[in-house]
PDB file of C-alpha atoms in Angstrom:
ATOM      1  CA  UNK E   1      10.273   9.943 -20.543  1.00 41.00           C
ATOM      2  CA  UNK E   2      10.053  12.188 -23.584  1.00 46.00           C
ATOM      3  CA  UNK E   3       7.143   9.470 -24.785  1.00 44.00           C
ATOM      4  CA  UNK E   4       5.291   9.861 -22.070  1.00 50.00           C
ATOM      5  CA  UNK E   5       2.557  12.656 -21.810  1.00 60.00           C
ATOM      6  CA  UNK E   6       3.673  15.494 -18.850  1.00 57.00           C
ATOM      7  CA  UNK E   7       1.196  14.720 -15.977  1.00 58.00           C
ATOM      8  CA  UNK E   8       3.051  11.135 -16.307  1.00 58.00           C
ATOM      9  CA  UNK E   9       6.869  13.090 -16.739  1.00 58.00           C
ATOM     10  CA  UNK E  10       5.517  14.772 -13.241  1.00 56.00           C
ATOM     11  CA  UNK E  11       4.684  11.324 -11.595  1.00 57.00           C
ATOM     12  CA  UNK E  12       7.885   9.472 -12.762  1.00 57.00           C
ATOM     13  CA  UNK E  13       9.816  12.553 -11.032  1.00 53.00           C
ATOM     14  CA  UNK E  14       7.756  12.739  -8.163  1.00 54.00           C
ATOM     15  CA  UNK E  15       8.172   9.469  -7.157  1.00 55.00           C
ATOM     16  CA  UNK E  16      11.892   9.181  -7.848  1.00 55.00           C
ATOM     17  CA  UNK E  17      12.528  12.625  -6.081  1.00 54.00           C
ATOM     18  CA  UNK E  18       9.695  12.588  -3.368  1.00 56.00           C
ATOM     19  CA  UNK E  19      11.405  12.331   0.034  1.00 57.00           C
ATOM     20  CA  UNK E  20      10.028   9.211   2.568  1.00 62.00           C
ATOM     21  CA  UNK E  21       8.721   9.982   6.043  1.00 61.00           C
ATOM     22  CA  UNK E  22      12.281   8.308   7.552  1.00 62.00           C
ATOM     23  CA  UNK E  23      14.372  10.882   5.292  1.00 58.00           C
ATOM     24  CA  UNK E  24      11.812  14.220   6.593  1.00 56.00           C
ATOM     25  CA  UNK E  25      11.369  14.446  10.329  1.00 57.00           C
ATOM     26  CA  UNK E  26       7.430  14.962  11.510  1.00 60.00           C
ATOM     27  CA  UNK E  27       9.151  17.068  14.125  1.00 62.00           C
ATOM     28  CA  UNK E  28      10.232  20.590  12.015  1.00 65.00           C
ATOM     29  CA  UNK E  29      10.347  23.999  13.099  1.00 78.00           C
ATOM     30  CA  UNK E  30      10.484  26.610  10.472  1.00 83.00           C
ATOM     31  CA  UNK E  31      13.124  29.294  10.383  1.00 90.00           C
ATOM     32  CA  UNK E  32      14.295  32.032   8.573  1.00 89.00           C
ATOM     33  CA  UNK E  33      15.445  31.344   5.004  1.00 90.00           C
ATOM     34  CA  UNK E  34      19.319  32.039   4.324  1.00 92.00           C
ATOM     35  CA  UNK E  35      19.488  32.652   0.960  1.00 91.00           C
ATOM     36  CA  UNK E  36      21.905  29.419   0.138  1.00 92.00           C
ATOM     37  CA  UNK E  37      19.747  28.689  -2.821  1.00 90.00           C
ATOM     38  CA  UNK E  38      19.980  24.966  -2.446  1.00 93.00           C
ATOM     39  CA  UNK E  39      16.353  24.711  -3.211  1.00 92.00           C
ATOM     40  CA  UNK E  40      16.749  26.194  -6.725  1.00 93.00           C
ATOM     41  CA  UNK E  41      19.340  23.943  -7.393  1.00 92.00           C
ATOM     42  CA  UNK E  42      17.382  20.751  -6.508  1.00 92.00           C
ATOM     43  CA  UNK E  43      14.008  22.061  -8.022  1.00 92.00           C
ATOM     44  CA  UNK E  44      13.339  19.497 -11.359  1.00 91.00           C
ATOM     45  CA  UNK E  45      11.162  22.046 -12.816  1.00 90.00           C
ATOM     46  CA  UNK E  46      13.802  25.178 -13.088  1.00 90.00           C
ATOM     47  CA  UNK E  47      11.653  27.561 -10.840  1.00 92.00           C
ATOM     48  CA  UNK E  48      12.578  29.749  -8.111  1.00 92.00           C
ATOM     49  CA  UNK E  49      11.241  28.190  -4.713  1.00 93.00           C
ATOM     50  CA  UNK E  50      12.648  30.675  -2.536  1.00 92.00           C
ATOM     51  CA  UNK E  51      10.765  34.036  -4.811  1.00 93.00           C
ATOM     52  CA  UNK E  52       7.682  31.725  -4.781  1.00 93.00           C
ATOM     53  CA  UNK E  53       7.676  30.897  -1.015  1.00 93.00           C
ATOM     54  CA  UNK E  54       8.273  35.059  -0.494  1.00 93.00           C
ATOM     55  CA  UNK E  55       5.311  35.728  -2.838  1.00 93.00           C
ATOM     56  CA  UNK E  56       2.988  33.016  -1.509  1.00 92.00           C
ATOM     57  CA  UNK E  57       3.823  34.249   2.323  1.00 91.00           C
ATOM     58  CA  UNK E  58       2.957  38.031   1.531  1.00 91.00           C
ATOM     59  CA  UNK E  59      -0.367  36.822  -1.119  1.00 90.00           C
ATOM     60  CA  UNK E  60       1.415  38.617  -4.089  1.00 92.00           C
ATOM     61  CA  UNK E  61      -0.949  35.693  -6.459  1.00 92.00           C
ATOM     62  CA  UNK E  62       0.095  37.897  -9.543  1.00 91.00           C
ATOM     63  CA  UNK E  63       3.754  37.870  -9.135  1.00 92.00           C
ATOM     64  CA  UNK E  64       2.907  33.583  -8.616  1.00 92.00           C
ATOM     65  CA  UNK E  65       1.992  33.238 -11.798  1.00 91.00           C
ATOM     66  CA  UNK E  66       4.132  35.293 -13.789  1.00 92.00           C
ATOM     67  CA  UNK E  67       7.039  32.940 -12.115  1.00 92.00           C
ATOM     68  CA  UNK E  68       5.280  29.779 -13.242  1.00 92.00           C
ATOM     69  CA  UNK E  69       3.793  28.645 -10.121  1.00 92.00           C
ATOM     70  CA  UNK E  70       1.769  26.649 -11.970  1.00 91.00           C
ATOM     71  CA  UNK E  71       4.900  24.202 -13.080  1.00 91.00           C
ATOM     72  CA  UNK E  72       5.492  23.272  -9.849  1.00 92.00           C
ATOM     73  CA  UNK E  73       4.737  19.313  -9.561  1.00 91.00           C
ATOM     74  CA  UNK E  74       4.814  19.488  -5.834  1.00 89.00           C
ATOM     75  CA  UNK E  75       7.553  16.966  -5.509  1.00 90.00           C
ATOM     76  CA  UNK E  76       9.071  18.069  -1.926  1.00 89.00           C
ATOM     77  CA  UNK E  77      12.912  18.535  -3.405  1.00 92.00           C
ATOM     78  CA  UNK E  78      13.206  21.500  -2.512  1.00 92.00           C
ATOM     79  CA  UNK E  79      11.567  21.410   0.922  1.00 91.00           C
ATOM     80  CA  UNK E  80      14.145  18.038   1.203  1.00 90.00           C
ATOM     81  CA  UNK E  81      17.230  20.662   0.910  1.00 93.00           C
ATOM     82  CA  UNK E  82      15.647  23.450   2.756  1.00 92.00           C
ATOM     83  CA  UNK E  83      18.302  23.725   5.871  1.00 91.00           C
ATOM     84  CA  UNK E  84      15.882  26.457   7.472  1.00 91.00           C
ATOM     85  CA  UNK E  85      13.123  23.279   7.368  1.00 89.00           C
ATOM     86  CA  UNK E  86      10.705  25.563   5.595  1.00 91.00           C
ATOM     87  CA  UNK E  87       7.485  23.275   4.289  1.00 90.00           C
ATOM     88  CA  UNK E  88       7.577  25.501   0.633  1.00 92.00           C
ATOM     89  CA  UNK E  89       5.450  22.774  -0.985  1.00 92.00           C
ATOM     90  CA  UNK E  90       2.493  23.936   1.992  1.00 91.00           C
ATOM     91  CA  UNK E  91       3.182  27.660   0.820  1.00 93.00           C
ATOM     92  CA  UNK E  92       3.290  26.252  -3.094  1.00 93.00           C
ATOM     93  CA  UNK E  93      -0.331  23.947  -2.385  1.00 92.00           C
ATOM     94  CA  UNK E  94      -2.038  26.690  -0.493  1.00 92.00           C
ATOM     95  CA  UNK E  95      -1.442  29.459  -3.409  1.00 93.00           C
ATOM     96  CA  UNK E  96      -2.425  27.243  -6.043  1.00 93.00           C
ATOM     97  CA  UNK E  97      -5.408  26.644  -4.247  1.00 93.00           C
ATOM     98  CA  UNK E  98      -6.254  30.553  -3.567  1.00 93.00           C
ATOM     99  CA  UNK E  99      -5.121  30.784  -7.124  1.00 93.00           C
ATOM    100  CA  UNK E 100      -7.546  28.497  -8.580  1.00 93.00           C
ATOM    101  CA  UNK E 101     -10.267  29.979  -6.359  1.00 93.00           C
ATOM    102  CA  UNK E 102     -10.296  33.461  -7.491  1.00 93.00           C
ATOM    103  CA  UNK E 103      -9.665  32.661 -11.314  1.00 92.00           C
ATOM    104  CA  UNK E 104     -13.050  30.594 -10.597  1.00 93.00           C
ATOM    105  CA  UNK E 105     -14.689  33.776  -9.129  1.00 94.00           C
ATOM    106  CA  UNK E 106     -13.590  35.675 -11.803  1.00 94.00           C
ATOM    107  CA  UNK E 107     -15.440  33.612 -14.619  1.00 94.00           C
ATOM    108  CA  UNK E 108     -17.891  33.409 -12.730  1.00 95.00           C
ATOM    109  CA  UNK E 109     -18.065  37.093 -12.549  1.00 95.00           C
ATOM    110  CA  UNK E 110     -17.446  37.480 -15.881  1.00 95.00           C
ATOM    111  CA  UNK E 111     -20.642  35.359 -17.103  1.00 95.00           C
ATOM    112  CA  UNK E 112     -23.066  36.977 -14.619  1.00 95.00           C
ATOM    113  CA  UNK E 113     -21.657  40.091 -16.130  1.00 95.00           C
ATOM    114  CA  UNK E 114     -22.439  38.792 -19.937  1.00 95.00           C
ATOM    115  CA  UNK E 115     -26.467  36.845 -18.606  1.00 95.00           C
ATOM    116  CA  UNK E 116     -26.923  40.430 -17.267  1.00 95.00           C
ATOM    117  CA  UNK E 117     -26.119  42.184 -20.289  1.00 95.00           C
ATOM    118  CA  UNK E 118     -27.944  40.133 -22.425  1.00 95.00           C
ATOM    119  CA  UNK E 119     -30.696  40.310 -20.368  1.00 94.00           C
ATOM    120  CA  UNK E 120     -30.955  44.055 -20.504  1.00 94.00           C
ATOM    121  CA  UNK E 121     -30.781  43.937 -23.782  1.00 94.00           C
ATOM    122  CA  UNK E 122     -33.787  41.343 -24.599  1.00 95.00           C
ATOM    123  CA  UNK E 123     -35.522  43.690 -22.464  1.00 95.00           C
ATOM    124  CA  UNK E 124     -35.093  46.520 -23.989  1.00 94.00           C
ATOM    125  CA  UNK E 125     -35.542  44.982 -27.408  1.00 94.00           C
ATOM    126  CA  UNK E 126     -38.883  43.551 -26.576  1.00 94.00           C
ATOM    127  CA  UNK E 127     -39.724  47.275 -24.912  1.00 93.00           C
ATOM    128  CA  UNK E 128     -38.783  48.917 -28.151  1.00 93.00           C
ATOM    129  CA  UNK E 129     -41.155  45.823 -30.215  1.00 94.00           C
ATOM    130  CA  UNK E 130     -43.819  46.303 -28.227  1.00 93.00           C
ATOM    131  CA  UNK E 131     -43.978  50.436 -28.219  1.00 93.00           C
ATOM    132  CA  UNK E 132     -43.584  49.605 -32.175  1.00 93.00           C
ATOM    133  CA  UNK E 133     -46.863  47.379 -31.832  1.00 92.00           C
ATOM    134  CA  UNK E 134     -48.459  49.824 -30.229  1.00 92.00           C
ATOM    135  CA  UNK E 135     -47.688  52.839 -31.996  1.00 91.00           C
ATOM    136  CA  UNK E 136     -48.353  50.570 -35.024  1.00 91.00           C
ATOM    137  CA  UNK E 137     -52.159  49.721 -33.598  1.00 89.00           C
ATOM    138  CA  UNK E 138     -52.603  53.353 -32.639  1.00 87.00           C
ATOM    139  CA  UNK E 139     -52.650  54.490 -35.795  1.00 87.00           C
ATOM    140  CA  UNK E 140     -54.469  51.779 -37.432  1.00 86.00           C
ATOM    141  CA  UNK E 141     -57.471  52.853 -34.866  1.00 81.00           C
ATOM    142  CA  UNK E 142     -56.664  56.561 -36.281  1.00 80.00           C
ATOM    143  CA  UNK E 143     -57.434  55.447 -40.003  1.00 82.00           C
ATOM    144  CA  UNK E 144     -60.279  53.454 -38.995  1.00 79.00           C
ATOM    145  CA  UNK E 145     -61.749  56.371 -37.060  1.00 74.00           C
ATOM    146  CA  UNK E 146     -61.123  58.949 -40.227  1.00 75.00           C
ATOM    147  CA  UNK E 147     -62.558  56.534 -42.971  1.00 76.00           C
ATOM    148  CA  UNK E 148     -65.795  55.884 -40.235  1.00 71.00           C
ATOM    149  CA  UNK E 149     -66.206  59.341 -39.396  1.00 63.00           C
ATOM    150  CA  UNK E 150     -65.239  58.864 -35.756  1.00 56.00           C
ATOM    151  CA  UNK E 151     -63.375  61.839 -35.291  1.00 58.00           C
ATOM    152  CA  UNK E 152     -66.464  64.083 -35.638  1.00 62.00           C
ATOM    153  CA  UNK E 153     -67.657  61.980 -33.100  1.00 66.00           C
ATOM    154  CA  UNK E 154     -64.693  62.574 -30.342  1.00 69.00           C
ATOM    155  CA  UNK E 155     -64.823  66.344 -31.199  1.00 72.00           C
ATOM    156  CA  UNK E 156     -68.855  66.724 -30.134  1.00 74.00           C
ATOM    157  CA  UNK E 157     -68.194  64.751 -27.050  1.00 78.00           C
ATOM    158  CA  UNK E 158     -64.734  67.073 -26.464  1.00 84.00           C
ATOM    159  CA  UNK E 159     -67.229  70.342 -26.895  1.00 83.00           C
ATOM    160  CA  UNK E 160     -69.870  68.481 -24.983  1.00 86.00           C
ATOM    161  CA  UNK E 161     -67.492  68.217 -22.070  1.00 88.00           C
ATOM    162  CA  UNK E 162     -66.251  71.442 -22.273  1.00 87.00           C
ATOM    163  CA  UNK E 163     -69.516  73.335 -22.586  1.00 87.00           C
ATOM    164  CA  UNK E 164     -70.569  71.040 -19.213  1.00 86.00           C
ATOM    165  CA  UNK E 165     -67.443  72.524 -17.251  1.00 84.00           C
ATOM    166  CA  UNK E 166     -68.589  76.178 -18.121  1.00 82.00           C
ATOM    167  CA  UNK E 167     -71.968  75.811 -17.310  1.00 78.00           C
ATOM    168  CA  UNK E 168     -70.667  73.951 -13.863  1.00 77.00           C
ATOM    169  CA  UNK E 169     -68.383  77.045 -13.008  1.00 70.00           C
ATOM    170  CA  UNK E 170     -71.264  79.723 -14.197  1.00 65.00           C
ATOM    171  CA  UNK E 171     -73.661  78.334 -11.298  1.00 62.00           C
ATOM    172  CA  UNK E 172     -71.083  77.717  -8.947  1.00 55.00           C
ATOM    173  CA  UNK E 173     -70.103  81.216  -9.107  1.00 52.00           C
ATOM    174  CA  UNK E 174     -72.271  83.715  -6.721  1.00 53.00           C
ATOM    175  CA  UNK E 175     -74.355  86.212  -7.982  1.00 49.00           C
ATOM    176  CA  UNK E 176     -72.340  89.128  -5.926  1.00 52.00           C
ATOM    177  CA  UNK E 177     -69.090  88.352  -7.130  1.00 58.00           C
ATOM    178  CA  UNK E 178     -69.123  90.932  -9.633  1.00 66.00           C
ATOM    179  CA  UNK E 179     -70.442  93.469  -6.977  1.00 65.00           C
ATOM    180  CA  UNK E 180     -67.867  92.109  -4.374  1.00 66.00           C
ATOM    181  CA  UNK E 181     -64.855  92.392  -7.106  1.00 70.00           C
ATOM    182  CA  UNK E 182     -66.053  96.126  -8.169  1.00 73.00           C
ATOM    183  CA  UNK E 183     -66.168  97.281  -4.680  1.00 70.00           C
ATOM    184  CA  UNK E 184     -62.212  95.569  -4.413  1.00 75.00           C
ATOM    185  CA  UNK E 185     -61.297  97.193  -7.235  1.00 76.00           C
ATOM    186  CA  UNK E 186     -62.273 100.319  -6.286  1.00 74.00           C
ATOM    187  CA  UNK E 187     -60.934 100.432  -2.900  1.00 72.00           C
ATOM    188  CA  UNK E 188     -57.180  99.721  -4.702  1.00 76.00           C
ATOM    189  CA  UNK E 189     -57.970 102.425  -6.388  1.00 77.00           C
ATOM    190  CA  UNK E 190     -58.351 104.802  -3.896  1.00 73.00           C
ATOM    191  CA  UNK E 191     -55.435 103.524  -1.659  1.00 74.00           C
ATOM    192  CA  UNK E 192     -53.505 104.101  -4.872  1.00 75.00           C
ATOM    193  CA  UNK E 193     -54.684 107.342  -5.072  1.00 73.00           C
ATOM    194  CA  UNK E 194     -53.762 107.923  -1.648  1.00 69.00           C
ATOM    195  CA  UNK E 195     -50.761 106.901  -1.635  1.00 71.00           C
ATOM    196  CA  UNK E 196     -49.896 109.281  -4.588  1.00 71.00           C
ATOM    197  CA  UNK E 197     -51.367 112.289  -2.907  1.00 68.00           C
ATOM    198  CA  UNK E 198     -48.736 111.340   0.167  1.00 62.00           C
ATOM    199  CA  UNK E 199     -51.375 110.221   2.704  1.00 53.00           C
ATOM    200  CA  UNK E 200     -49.581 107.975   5.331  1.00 51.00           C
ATOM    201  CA  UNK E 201     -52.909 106.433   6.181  1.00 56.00           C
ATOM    202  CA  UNK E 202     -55.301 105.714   3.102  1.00 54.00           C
ATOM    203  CA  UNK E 203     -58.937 105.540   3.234  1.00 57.00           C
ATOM    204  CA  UNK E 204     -60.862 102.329   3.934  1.00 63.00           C
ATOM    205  CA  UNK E 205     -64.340 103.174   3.895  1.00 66.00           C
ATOM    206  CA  UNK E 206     -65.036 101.315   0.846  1.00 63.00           C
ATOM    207  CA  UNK E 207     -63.518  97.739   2.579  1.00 66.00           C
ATOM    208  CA  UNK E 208     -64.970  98.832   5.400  1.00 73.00           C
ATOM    209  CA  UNK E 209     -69.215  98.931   4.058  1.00 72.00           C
ATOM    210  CA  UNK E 210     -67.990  95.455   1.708  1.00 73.00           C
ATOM    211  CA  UNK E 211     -67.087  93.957   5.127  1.00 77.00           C
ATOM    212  CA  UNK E 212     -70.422  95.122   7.022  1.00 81.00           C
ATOM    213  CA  UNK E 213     -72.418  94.569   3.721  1.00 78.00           C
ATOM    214  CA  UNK E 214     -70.807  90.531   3.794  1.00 79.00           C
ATOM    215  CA  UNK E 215     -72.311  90.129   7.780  1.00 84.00           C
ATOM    216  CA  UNK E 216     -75.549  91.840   7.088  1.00 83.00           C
ATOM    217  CA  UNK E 217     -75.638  88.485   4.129  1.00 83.00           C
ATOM    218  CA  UNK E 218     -74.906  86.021   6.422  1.00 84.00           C
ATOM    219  CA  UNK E 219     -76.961  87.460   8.983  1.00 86.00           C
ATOM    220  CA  UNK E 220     -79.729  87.293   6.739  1.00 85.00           C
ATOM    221  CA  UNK E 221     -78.647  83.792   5.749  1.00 82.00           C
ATOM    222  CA  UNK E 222     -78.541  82.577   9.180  1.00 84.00           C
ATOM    223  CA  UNK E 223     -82.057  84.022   9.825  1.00 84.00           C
ATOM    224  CA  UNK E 224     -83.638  82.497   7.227  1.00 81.00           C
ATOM    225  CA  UNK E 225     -81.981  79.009   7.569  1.00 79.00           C
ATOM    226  CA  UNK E 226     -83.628  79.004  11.557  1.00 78.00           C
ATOM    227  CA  UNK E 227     -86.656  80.389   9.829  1.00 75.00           C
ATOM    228  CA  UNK E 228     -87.100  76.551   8.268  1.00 66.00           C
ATOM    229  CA  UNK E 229     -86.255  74.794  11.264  1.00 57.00           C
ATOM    230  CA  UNK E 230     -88.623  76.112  13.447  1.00 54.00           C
ATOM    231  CA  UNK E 231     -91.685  73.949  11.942  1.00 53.00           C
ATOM    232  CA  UNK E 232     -89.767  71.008  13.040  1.00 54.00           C
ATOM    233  CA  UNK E 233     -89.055  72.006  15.984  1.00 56.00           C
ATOM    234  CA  UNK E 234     -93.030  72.991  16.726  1.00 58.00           C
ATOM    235  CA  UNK E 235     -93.868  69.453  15.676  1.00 61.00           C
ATOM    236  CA  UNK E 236     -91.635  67.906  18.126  1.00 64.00           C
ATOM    237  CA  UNK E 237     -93.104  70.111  20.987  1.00 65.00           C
ATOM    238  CA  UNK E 238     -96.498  68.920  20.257  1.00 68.00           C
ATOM    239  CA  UNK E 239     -95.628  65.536  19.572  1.00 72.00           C
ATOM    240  CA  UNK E 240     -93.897  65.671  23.342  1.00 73.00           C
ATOM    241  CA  UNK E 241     -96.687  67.830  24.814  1.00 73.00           C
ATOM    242  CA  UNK E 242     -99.227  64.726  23.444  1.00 75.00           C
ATOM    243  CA  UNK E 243     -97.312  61.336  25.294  1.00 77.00           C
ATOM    244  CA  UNK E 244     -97.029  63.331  28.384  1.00 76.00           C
ATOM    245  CA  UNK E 245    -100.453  64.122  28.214  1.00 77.00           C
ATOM    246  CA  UNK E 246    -101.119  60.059  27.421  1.00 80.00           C
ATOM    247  CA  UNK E 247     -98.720  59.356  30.290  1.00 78.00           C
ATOM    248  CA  UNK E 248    -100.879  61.415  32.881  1.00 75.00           C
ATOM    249  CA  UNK E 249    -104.217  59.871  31.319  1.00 77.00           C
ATOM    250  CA  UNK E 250    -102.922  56.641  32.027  1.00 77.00           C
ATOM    251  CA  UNK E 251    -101.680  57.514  35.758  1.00 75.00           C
ATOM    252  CA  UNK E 252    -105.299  58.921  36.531  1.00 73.00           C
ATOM    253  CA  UNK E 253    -106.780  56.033  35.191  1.00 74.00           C
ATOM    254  CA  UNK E 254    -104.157  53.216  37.512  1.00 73.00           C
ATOM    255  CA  UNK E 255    -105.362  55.557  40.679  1.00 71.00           C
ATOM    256  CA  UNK E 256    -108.599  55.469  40.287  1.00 71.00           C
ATOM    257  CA  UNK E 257    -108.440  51.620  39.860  1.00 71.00           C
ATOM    258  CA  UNK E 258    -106.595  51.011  43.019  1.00 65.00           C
ATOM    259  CA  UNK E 259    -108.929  53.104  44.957  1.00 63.00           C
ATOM    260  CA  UNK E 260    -111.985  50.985  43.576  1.00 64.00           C
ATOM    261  CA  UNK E 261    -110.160  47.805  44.805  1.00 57.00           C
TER     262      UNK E 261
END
């Protein structure tokens, strides 16, 4: 045997150990294991089938494979001996198999782990090359702009721009806003000065003629804005007053034909 290679070691014992159906009943019922220990003593591989069948019943996979669950060629001695008629090679098959499952998750796992840190960092290698290309591009446009004189250019258009914005907010800006903020300024003043002197009520005369001086504006405003609608209006009255008097023309004219007839 000791020239033969071990899956062939666990065949030889396997088939000289492995129980036939006439020797195990198809008929078991499982009971309680009594400690006899029988199984270790008929187990080829030197393990400890009753540990193993505790650890395999209550999923402790760790505690499996420090106790070499992985030697276990399955051969059915120790199920053979079992007087409780516990199937321990079914508890043995059924961990290796969970076993073997989640130590395929975990590599799994683990290369995910290393495609998505390699990813991140191609990514952020080929961020940091491209902010160098264009950093690197930026300032090759910056020389070529100082040796052809294009910065004088970008300044004019800058002041251009600018000088556009205050001439924008000049006109925008009514003509009585200076008025309106002189008359607001000096109101504040007075209510300040009233409220030094002790006045409980201060004086608001001045916000008072701002407010009347504001509707006599809009008054006017309004006035002059129906002033330049009424031509319009005019020309619609006589352009009305004219097809009605068409309309009656032609009404005349249908009676009197009628009464010819």
């Amino acid at each position: 045997l000791h020239l033969c290679d071990r899956r062939q070691r666990q065949m030889c014992i396997r088939d000289s150990l492995a129980p036939t159906r006439r020797e195990i009943s198809p008929h078991q019922h499982e009971m309680e294991c009594i400690r006899c220990s029988q199984c270790a003593e008929a187990c080829p591989a030197s393990l400890l089938p009753q540990q193993l069948q505790w650890h395999a019943k209550a999923e402790e996979y760790d505690k499996l494979e420090e106790l070499n669950l992985k030697d276990c060629i399955e051969c059915g001695a120790c199920a053979f001996v079992c007087p409780s008629e516990i199937p321990l090679v079914q508890y043995y098959r059924q961990a290796k198999a969970e076993i073997r499952t989640r130590t395929q998750e975990a590599e799994a796992a683990e290369r995910a782990k290393l495609r998505f840190e390699e990813k991140k960092a191609r990514m952020e290698r080929e961020k940091a090359e491209r902010e160098n290309r264009f950093k690197k591009a930026a300032d090759q446009r910056r020389k070529d702009m100082k040796s052809s004189g294009g910065d004088d250019a970008i300044a004019a258009a800058i002041a251009r721009v600018k000088a556009q914005k205050t001439e924008t907010t000049e006109k925008a800006e009514p003509a009585v806003k200076p008025a309106v903020a002189a008359a607001i300024a000096k109101a504040k003043a007075k209510q300040a000065a009233a409220a030094k002197a002790g006045s409980s009520e201060p004086d608001n005369s001045e916000m008072a003629k701002l407010r009347e001086e504001r509707k006599r504006l809009a008054r006017e405003r309004k006035a002059q804005k129906e002033q330049g609608e009424t031509p319009d209006n005019n020309a619609d009255d006589k352009k009305s007053a004219v097809t009605a008097a068409i309309a009656r023309a032609k009404a005349k004219k249908a009676q009197q034909e009628d009464s010819t007839e």
